[in-house]
Amino acid sequence: MKTAQLDSIRLAYEDQGTGQPVVLLPGYPLDHRMWGPQIEALSKTCRVIAPDLRGFGQSTQAAEDAASGVSMSQYAADVAELLDAIGVSEPVILCGFSMGGYVLWQFSRQFPERVKAIVPCDTRAIADTSEARQGRLKTAGEVLKTGIEPVITAMLPKLLCEATRNSRPEIVDELTTIMRSCSPQAVAAALRGMADRPDVSKELEKIWQPTLVLVGAEDAISSPDEMRGIADKIPGAEFVEIPRSGHMTTLENPEAVNAAFVDFISRQS
Ligand code: MLT
């Protein structure tokens, strides 16, 4: 794990391999470890950069972030600043999982010339409903008072498919460990940021970069139907459904995710 000092925070990141840069943006409340199998597989042929978003993992956040929230655009700006700091000036293949996907949309909007291709995984293009938004803001307040254990209890059943929950305790444990390491401040900041994220569904048709849309066949957060709808709107997008997986495709079925990534990346010369 390396760290880069940015303007106001320190960002931690994995940086492995050489060649075409591939940036992997994690979901919530997670860090780069959710991409473990992909970092290992893709770094054989690419330079894989997997940051912990502001406040998560070993990255720091600003004192005001928990109260004000961190917008998806701010996370995206942090990633651009990281790429500058480590000397990556060529366009990257940008992969974003769930909340990392919300950041991917904003990065592609703010820095289109820095993006060679995109891989939105298990994510959404629409904004929160007002009910979901209120729920997030309530949880953001609670997590600062009571800690993140209730968040983990609520999230786990939504993240994994039934078969994983029932018969793969090692994945349940790994995910719980990653979530438990998140600070309440980072979780509150992300919840407030996600609650305010914009609806980007009207902008999908303007995306010009090659796109691979990935989703777990049993994803309960961003359903295959919803993600197929995203792929249908992006000109030329490819769509791959990952079998035997809920939301956490990267850990539940890494072989299928890696195969889809490797095939897609090998065609982006
Ligand atoms: C994620 O996995 O990043 C979250 O489930 C996204 C969300 O809560 O919208």
Short mmCIF file of C-alpha atoms and ligand atoms in Angstrom, two decimals:
data_model
loop_
_atom_site.label_atom_id
_atom_site.label_comp_id
_atom_site.label_asym_id
_atom_site.label_seq_id
_atom_site.Cartn_x
_atom_site.Cartn_y
_atom_site.Cartn_z
CA MET A 1 0.00 0.00 0.00
CA LYS A 2 1.34 3.42 -0.96
CA THR A 3 0.19 6.88 0.05
CA ALA A 4 0.14 10.22 -1.78
CA GLN A 5 -0.19 13.58 -0.09
CA LEU A 6 -2.84 15.60 -1.94
CA ASP A 7 -3.81 19.20 -1.32
CA SER A 8 -5.86 18.61 1.81
CA ILE A 9 -5.85 14.86 2.46
CA ARG A 10 -3.64 11.77 2.14
CA LEU A 11 -4.84 9.07 -0.23
CA ALA A 12 -3.78 5.43 0.14
CA TYR A 13 -3.67 3.24 -2.96
CA GLU A 14 -2.41 -0.02 -4.40
CA ASP A 15 -0.25 0.41 -7.49
CA GLN A 16 0.80 -2.86 -9.09
CA GLY A 17 2.04 -3.93 -12.51
CA THR A 18 3.05 -1.91 -15.56
CA GLY A 19 1.42 -0.90 -18.83
CA GLN A 20 -2.08 0.43 -19.49
CA PRO A 21 -3.36 2.10 -16.29
CA VAL A 22 -6.55 0.53 -14.91
CA VAL A 23 -8.16 2.38 -12.00
CA LEU A 24 -10.46 0.43 -9.66
CA LEU A 25 -12.87 2.51 -7.53
CA PRO A 26 -14.39 0.72 -4.53
CA GLY A 27 -17.97 0.73 -3.25
CA TYR A 28 -19.40 1.71 0.12
CA PRO A 29 -18.56 1.00 2.93
CA LEU A 30 -15.50 -0.70 1.50
CA ASP A 31 -11.94 -0.10 0.37
CA HIS A 32 -9.45 -1.40 -2.22
CA ARG A 33 -9.54 -4.89 -0.68
CA MET A 34 -12.87 -5.58 -2.40
CA TRP A 35 -10.83 -5.66 -5.63
CA GLY A 36 -8.22 -8.12 -4.30
CA PRO A 37 -8.73 -10.82 -6.97
CA GLN A 38 -8.81 -8.24 -9.77
CA ILE A 39 -5.66 -6.45 -8.57
CA GLU A 40 -3.85 -9.78 -8.67
CA ALA A 41 -5.16 -10.88 -12.07
CA LEU A 42 -5.01 -7.59 -13.98
CA SER A 43 -1.59 -6.48 -12.70
CA LYS A 44 -0.05 -9.30 -14.75
CA THR A 45 -0.61 -7.21 -17.89
CA CYS A 46 -1.65 -3.71 -16.74
CA ARG A 47 -0.77 -1.07 -14.17
CA VAL A 48 -3.56 -1.41 -11.62
CA ILE A 49 -4.24 1.56 -9.37
CA ALA A 50 -6.77 0.88 -6.60
CA PRO A 51 -7.29 3.83 -4.24
CA ASP A 52 -9.11 3.91 -0.93
CA LEU A 53 -11.56 6.78 -1.37
CA ARG A 54 -11.23 9.77 0.97
CA GLY A 55 -11.77 8.66 4.59
CA PHE A 56 -11.85 4.91 3.83
CA GLY A 57 -9.12 2.33 4.39
CA GLN A 58 -5.93 4.20 5.10
CA SER A 59 -6.98 7.43 3.37
CA THR A 60 -7.68 10.49 5.48
CA GLN A 61 -10.54 12.97 5.19
CA ALA A 62 -11.03 16.62 6.08
CA ALA A 63 -12.41 17.50 9.52
CA GLU A 64 -15.64 18.90 8.06
CA ASP A 65 -16.38 15.95 5.71
CA ALA A 66 -18.51 13.89 8.12
CA ALA A 67 -20.88 16.79 8.72
CA SER A 68 -20.93 18.27 5.22
CA GLY A 69 -20.69 15.02 3.25
CA VAL A 70 -18.31 14.24 0.40
CA SER A 71 -19.83 14.64 -3.05
CA MET A 72 -19.21 12.07 -5.77
CA SER A 73 -17.46 14.88 -7.70
CA GLN A 74 -15.09 15.44 -4.78
CA TYR A 75 -14.13 11.75 -4.67
CA ALA A 76 -13.58 11.98 -8.46
CA ALA A 77 -11.42 15.10 -8.10
CA ASP A 78 -9.34 13.28 -5.45
CA VAL A 79 -8.71 10.43 -7.91
CA ALA A 80 -7.62 12.90 -10.61
CA GLU A 81 -5.30 14.56 -8.12
CA LEU A 82 -3.88 11.16 -7.19
CA LEU A 83 -3.21 10.35 -10.86
CA ASP A 84 -1.40 13.69 -11.22
CA ALA A 85 0.61 13.02 -8.06
CA ILE A 86 1.80 9.62 -9.30
CA GLY A 87 2.48 10.77 -12.84
CA VAL A 88 -0.34 9.03 -14.73
CA SER A 89 -1.15 11.37 -17.61
CA GLU A 90 -2.38 8.89 -20.23
CA PRO A 91 -6.08 7.95 -20.39
CA VAL A 92 -7.06 5.22 -17.94
CA ILE A 93 -9.50 2.34 -18.04
CA LEU A 94 -11.82 3.35 -15.22
CA CYS A 95 -13.78 0.73 -13.28
CA GLY A 96 -16.23 1.72 -10.57
CA PHE A 97 -18.16 -0.59 -8.29
CA SER A 98 -21.47 0.67 -6.89
CA MET A 99 -20.58 3.94 -5.07
CA GLY A 100 -17.33 3.75 -7.06
CA GLY A 101 -19.61 3.74 -10.12
CA TYR A 102 -21.24 6.98 -8.95
CA VAL A 103 -17.70 8.39 -8.75
CA LEU A 104 -16.90 6.96 -12.20
CA TRP A 105 -19.82 8.90 -13.78
CA GLN A 106 -18.53 12.13 -12.22
CA PHE A 107 -14.90 11.47 -13.16
CA SER A 108 -15.92 10.79 -16.78
CA ARG A 109 -17.94 14.00 -16.78
CA GLN A 110 -15.19 16.18 -15.27
CA PHE A 111 -12.17 14.63 -17.00
CA PRO A 112 -13.39 12.94 -20.21
CA GLU A 113 -9.98 13.20 -21.86
CA ARG A 114 -8.45 11.16 -19.02
CA VAL A 115 -10.76 8.20 -19.65
CA LYS A 116 -10.03 5.59 -22.30
CA ALA A 117 -12.79 3.11 -21.43
CA ILE A 118 -15.17 2.51 -18.54
CA VAL A 119 -16.41 -0.50 -16.58
CA PRO A 120 -19.41 0.38 -14.38
CA CYS A 121 -19.99 -2.60 -12.06
CA ASP A 122 -23.10 -3.21 -9.94
CA THR A 123 -23.99 0.47 -9.90
CA ARG A 124 -26.85 2.85 -10.67
CA ALA A 125 -27.36 5.95 -12.80
CA ILE A 126 -30.45 7.35 -11.09
CA ALA A 127 -30.41 9.50 -7.95
CA ASP A 128 -31.94 8.40 -4.63
CA THR A 129 -35.68 8.66 -4.16
CA SER A 130 -36.57 11.19 -1.46
CA GLU A 131 -37.34 8.29 0.90
CA ALA A 132 -33.94 6.67 0.29
CA ARG A 133 -32.29 10.06 0.69
CA GLN A 134 -33.98 10.66 4.06
CA GLY A 135 -32.95 7.17 5.16
CA ARG A 136 -29.31 7.83 4.29
CA LEU A 137 -29.27 11.17 6.12
CA LYS A 138 -30.81 9.56 9.19
CA THR A 139 -28.24 6.76 9.13
CA ALA A 140 -25.42 9.30 8.70
CA GLY A 141 -26.49 10.98 11.94
CA GLU A 142 -26.91 7.68 13.79
CA VAL A 143 -23.60 6.17 12.71
CA LEU A 144 -21.70 9.04 14.32
CA LYS A 145 -23.43 8.32 17.62
CA THR A 146 -23.63 4.52 17.70
CA GLY A 147 -20.85 3.30 15.39
CA ILE A 148 -21.12 1.29 12.21
CA GLU A 149 -22.22 -2.13 13.47
CA PRO A 150 -25.92 -1.47 12.63
CA VAL A 151 -24.86 -0.44 9.11
CA ILE A 152 -23.02 -3.73 8.66
CA THR A 153 -25.98 -5.74 9.93
CA ALA A 154 -28.28 -3.96 7.49
CA MET A 155 -25.89 -4.14 4.52
CA LEU A 156 -24.68 -7.76 4.63
CA PRO A 157 -27.88 -9.46 3.45
CA LYS A 158 -28.15 -7.01 0.55
CA LEU A 159 -24.56 -7.44 -0.58
CA LEU A 160 -24.35 -11.21 -1.02
CA CYS A 161 -26.54 -13.73 -2.79
CA GLU A 162 -28.24 -16.41 -0.72
CA ALA A 163 -25.79 -19.17 -1.69
CA THR A 164 -22.81 -17.04 -0.66
CA ARG A 165 -24.45 -16.08 2.64
CA ASN A 166 -25.32 -19.68 3.45
CA SER A 167 -22.26 -21.60 2.32
CA ARG A 168 -19.25 -19.30 1.92
CA PRO A 169 -18.43 -18.02 5.41
CA GLU A 170 -14.97 -16.91 4.29
CA ILE A 171 -16.53 -14.27 2.00
CA VAL A 172 -18.96 -13.14 4.70
CA ASP A 173 -15.98 -12.80 7.08
CA GLU A 174 -13.81 -10.95 4.58
CA LEU A 175 -16.55 -8.47 3.80
CA THR A 176 -17.38 -7.96 7.47
CA THR A 177 -13.72 -7.29 8.24
CA ILE A 178 -13.48 -4.67 5.50
CA MET A 179 -16.71 -2.94 6.59
CA ARG A 180 -15.74 -3.04 10.28
CA SER A 181 -12.52 -1.19 9.51
CA CYS A 182 -14.43 1.86 8.19
CA SER A 183 -14.61 4.88 10.44
CA PRO A 184 -18.08 6.26 11.28
CA GLN A 185 -16.87 9.62 9.93
CA ALA A 186 -16.09 8.16 6.49
CA VAL A 187 -19.41 6.30 6.43
CA ALA A 188 -21.38 9.44 7.38
CA ALA A 189 -19.54 11.50 4.75
CA ALA A 190 -20.26 8.96 2.01
CA LEU A 191 -23.93 8.56 3.01
CA ARG A 192 -24.48 12.32 2.81
CA GLY A 193 -22.61 12.45 -0.52
CA MET A 194 -24.62 9.59 -2.02
CA ALA A 195 -27.88 11.14 -0.80
CA ASP A 196 -27.08 14.26 -2.85
CA ARG A 197 -25.71 12.55 -5.94
CA PRO A 198 -27.21 13.66 -9.24
CA ASP A 199 -29.24 11.55 -11.65
CA VAL A 200 -26.94 10.84 -14.60
CA SER A 201 -29.28 8.63 -16.61
CA LYS A 202 -29.92 11.35 -19.20
CA GLU A 203 -26.18 11.64 -19.83
CA LEU A 204 -25.51 7.99 -20.57
CA GLU A 205 -26.25 8.38 -24.27
CA LYS A 206 -23.39 10.93 -24.51
CA ILE A 207 -20.74 8.49 -23.30
CA TRP A 208 -18.35 7.84 -26.19
CA GLN A 209 -15.75 5.64 -24.51
CA PRO A 210 -15.90 1.84 -24.95
CA THR A 211 -17.96 0.49 -22.06
CA LEU A 212 -18.40 -2.82 -20.30
CA VAL A 213 -21.34 -3.03 -17.87
CA LEU A 214 -21.06 -5.81 -15.26
CA VAL A 215 -23.69 -7.01 -12.82
CA GLY A 216 -24.25 -9.95 -10.49
CA ALA A 217 -27.17 -12.11 -11.64
CA GLU A 218 -28.67 -11.84 -8.13
CA ASP A 219 -27.69 -8.25 -7.34
CA ALA A 220 -30.31 -6.92 -4.90
CA ILE A 221 -29.01 -3.31 -4.93
CA SER A 222 -28.46 -2.62 -8.63
CA SER A 223 -30.54 -5.25 -10.40
CA PRO A 224 -29.58 -6.89 -13.72
CA ASP A 225 -32.63 -5.25 -15.34
CA GLU A 226 -31.58 -1.81 -14.16
CA MET A 227 -28.00 -2.37 -15.34
CA ARG A 228 -29.13 -3.72 -18.68
CA GLY A 229 -31.07 -0.46 -19.02
CA ILE A 230 -27.83 1.47 -18.38
CA ALA A 231 -25.99 -0.60 -21.01
CA ASP A 232 -28.79 -0.06 -23.51
CA LYS A 233 -28.41 3.71 -23.20
CA ILE A 234 -24.62 3.84 -23.64
CA PRO A 235 -23.73 3.62 -27.35
CA GLY A 236 -22.04 0.28 -28.11
CA ALA A 237 -21.85 -0.82 -24.46
CA GLU A 238 -21.24 -4.48 -23.73
CA PHE A 239 -23.23 -6.17 -20.96
CA VAL A 240 -22.10 -9.16 -18.90
CA GLU A 241 -24.14 -10.81 -16.17
CA ILE A 242 -22.01 -12.58 -13.56
CA PRO A 243 -23.57 -15.90 -12.47
CA ARG A 244 -23.72 -17.16 -8.85
CA SER A 245 -23.30 -13.67 -7.46
CA GLY A 246 -25.19 -10.96 -5.64
CA HIS A 247 -23.95 -7.34 -5.48
CA MET A 248 -20.36 -8.28 -4.52
CA THR A 249 -19.37 -9.75 -7.87
CA THR A 250 -15.66 -9.04 -7.42
CA LEU A 251 -15.48 -11.34 -4.38
CA GLU A 252 -18.37 -13.75 -5.03
CA ASN A 253 -17.36 -14.77 -8.54
CA PRO A 254 -13.90 -13.32 -9.20
CA GLU A 255 -13.14 -15.84 -11.97
CA ALA A 256 -16.05 -14.62 -14.11
CA VAL A 257 -15.34 -10.95 -13.32
CA ASN A 258 -11.65 -11.33 -14.14
CA ALA A 259 -12.42 -13.14 -17.41
CA ALA A 260 -14.79 -10.33 -18.50
CA PHE A 261 -12.25 -7.66 -17.53
CA VAL A 262 -9.32 -9.39 -19.25
CA ASP A 263 -11.31 -9.91 -22.45
CA PHE A 264 -12.52 -6.29 -22.51
CA ILE A 265 -9.14 -4.76 -21.61
CA SER A 266 -7.30 -6.86 -24.21
CA ARG A 267 -9.44 -5.17 -26.89
CA GLN A 268 -8.66 -1.57 -25.77
CA SER A 269 -5.38 -0.95 -27.59
C1 MLT B 1 -22.27 0.33 -2.58
O1 MLT B 1 -22.12 -0.89 -2.64
O2 MLT B 1 -21.36 1.11 -2.88
C2 MLT B 1 -23.58 0.87 -2.05
O3 MLT B 1 -24.48 -0.16 -1.89
C3 MLT B 1 -24.13 1.92 -2.95
C4 MLT B 1 -25.40 2.52 -2.44
O4 MLT B 1 -25.70 2.38 -1.24
O5 MLT B 1 -26.11 3.17 -3.24
#
